[in-house]
Tab-separated table of C-alpha atoms in Angstrom:
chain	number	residue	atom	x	y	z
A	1	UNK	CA	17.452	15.070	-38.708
A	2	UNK	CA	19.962	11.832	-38.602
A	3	UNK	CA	18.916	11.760	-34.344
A	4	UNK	CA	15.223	11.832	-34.596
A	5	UNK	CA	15.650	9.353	-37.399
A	6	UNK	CA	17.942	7.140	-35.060
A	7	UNK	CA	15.361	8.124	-32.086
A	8	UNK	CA	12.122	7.172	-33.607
A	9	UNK	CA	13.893	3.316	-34.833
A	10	UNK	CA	14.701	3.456	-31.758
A	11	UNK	CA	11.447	3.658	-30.159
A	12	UNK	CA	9.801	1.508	-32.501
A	13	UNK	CA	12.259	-1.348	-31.741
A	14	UNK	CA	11.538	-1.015	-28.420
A	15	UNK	CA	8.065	-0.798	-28.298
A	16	UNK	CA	8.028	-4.168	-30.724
A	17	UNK	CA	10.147	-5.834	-28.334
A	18	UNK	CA	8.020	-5.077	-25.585
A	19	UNK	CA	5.074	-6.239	-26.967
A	20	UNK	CA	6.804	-9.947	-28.203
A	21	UNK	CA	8.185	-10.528	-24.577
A	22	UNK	CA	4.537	-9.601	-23.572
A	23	UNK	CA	2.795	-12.077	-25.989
A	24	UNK	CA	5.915	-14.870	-25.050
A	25	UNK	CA	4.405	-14.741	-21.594
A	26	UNK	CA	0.982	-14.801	-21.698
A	27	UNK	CA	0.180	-17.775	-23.224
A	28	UNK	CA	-3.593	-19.163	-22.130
A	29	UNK	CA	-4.509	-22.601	-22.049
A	30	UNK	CA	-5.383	-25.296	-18.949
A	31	UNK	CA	-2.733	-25.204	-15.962
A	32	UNK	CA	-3.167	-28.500	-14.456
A	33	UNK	CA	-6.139	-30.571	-14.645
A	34	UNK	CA	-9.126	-30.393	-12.934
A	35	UNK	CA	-10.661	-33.463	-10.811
A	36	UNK	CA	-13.329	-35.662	-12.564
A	37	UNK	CA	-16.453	-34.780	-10.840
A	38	UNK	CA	-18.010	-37.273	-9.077
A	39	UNK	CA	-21.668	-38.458	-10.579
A	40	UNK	CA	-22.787	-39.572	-7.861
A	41	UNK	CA	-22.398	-36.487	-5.673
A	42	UNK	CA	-24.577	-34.602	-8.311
A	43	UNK	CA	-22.564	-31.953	-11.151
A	44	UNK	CA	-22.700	-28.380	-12.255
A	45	UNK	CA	-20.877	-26.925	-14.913
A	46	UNK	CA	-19.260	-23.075	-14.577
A	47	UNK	CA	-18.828	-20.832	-17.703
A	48	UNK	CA	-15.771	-18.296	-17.222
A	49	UNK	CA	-15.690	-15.906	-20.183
A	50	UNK	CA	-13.101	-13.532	-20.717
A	51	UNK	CA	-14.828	-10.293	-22.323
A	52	UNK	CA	-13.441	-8.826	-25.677
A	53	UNK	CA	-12.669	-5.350	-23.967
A	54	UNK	CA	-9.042	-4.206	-25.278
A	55	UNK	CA	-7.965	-3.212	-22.094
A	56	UNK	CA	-5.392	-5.892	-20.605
A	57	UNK	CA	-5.716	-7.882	-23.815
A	58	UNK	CA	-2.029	-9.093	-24.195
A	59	UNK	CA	-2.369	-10.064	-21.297
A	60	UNK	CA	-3.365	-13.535	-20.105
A	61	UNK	CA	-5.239	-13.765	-16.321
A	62	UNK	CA	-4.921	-16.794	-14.265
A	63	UNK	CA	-8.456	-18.135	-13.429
A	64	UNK	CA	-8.608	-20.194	-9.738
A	65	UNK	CA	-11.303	-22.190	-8.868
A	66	UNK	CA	-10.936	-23.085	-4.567
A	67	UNK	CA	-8.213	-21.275	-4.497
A	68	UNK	CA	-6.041	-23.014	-7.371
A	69	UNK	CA	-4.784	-21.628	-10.741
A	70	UNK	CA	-6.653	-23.825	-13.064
A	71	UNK	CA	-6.243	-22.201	-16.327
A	72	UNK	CA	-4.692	-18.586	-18.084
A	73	UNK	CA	-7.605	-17.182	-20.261
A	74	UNK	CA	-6.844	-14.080	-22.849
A	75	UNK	CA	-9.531	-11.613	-24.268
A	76	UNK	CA	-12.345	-13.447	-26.034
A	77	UNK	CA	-11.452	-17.075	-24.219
A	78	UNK	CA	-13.993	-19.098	-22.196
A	79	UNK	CA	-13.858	-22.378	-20.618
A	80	UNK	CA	-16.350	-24.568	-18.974
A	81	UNK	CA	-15.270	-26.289	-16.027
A	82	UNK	CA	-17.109	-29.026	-14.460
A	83	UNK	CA	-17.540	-29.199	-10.831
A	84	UNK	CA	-19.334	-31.711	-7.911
A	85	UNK	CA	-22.285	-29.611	-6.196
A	86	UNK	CA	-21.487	-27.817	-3.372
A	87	UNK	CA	-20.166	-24.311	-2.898
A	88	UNK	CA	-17.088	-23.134	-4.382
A	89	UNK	CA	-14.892	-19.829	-5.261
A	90	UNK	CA	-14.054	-18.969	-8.455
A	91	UNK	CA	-11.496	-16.178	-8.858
A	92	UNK	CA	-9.116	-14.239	-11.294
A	93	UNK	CA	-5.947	-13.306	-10.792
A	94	UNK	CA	-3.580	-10.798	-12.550
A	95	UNK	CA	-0.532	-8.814	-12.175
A	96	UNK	CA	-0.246	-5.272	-12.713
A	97	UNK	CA	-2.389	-2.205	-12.856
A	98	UNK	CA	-1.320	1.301	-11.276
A	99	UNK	CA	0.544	-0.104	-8.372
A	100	UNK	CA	2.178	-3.221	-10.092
A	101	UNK	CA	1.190	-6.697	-7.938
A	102	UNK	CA	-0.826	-9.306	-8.045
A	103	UNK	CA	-4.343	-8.818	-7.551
A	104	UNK	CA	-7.144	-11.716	-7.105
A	105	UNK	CA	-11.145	-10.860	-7.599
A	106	UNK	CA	-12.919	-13.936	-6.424
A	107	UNK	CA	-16.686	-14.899	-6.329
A	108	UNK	CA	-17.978	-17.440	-3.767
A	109	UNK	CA	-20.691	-19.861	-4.968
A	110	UNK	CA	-23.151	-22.881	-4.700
A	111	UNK	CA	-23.360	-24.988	-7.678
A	112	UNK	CA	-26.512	-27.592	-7.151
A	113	UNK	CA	-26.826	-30.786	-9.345
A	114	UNK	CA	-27.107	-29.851	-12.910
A	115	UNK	CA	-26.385	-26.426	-12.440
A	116	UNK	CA	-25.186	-24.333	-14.986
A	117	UNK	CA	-23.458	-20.522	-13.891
A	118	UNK	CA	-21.905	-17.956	-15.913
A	119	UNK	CA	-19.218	-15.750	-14.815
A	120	UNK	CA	-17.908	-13.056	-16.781
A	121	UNK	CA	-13.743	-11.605	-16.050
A	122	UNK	CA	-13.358	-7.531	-16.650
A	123	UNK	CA	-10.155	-6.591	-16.851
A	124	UNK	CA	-9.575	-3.120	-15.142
A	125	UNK	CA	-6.648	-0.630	-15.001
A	126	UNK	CA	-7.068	1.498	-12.032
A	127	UNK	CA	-7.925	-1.577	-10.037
A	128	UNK	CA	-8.420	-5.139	-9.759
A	129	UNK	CA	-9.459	-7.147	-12.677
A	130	UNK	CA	-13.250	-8.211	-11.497
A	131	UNK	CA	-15.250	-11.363	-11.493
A	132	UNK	CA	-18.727	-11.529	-11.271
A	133	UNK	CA	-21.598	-13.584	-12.204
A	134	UNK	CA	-23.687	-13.072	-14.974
A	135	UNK	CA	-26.998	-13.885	-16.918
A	136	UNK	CA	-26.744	-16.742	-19.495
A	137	UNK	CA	-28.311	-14.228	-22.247
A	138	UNK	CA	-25.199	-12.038	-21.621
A	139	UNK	CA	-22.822	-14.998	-21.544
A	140	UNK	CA	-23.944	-16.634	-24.491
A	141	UNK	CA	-23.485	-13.012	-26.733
A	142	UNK	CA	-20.054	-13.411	-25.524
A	143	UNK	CA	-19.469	-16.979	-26.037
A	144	UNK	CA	-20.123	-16.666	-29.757
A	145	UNK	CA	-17.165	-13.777	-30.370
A	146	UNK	CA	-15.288	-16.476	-28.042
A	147	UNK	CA	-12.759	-19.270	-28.508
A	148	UNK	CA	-13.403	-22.185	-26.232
A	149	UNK	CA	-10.075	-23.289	-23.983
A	150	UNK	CA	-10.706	-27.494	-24.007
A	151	UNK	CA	-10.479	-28.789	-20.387
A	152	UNK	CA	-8.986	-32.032	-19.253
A	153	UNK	CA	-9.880	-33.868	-15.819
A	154	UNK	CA	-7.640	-36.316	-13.911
């Protein structure tokens, strides 16, 4: 009895362990700071919510917007991000899955002046961790069981 004792602390020390290194590195919050749109050249704003599916939820996904990590979002996160009209990618990208590298999902776009697009980040276990654009009805449902990430601009 004294080894299955000493086997299952064991296991659970481990398994606690694993799961505070996981939470010590996948903290979610704004990368680097966006550009200040320009008025001028007409502005749309982007909505990238994280859904509240417990797959992947210790773990924090970068979103990229042209190509640039902007910001880490967790489960139940969403951001807006302000952006000048024209067309632009927004992407996610994550590390892991069944083959264990980093996988980006990204969705090409064009924002017009006073635009306002929803995007919606699935994360996935067999294979990438999707993007896609969504309704606003659908957004909004998951905007309320959200937390809002606050965005700076340069």
């Amino acid at each position: 009895m004294p080894n299955k004792n000493l086997a299952a602390k064991l296991a659970l020390h481990t398994f606690s362990f694993a799961l505070l290194l996981q939470a010590l590195g996948c903290a979610s919050g704004q990368l680097k700071p966006l550009p200040k749109p320009e008025t001028n050249k007409g502005v749309a704003e982007i909505v990238v919510v994280r859904n509240s599916n417990l797959l992947g939820s210790p773990n924090a996904f970068k979103v990229q917007v042209n190509g640039e990590d902007i910001l880490s979002i967790r489960t139940a996160q969403y951001a807006i991000l302000r952006l000048n009209a024209g067309k632009h990618t927004v992407g996610v990208k994550s590390f892991g899955g069944l083959t264990p590298t980093t996988k980006i999902d990204t969705v090409e776009f064009t924002a017009r002046d006073g635009d306002q697009l929803y995007f919606m980040i699935s994360p996935h276990f067999s294979k990438n961790n999707e993007i896609e654009e969504i309704p606003k009805s659908e957004a909004e449902q998951l905007i309320e069981k959200s937390e809002l990430i606050e965005i700076q601009y340069q």
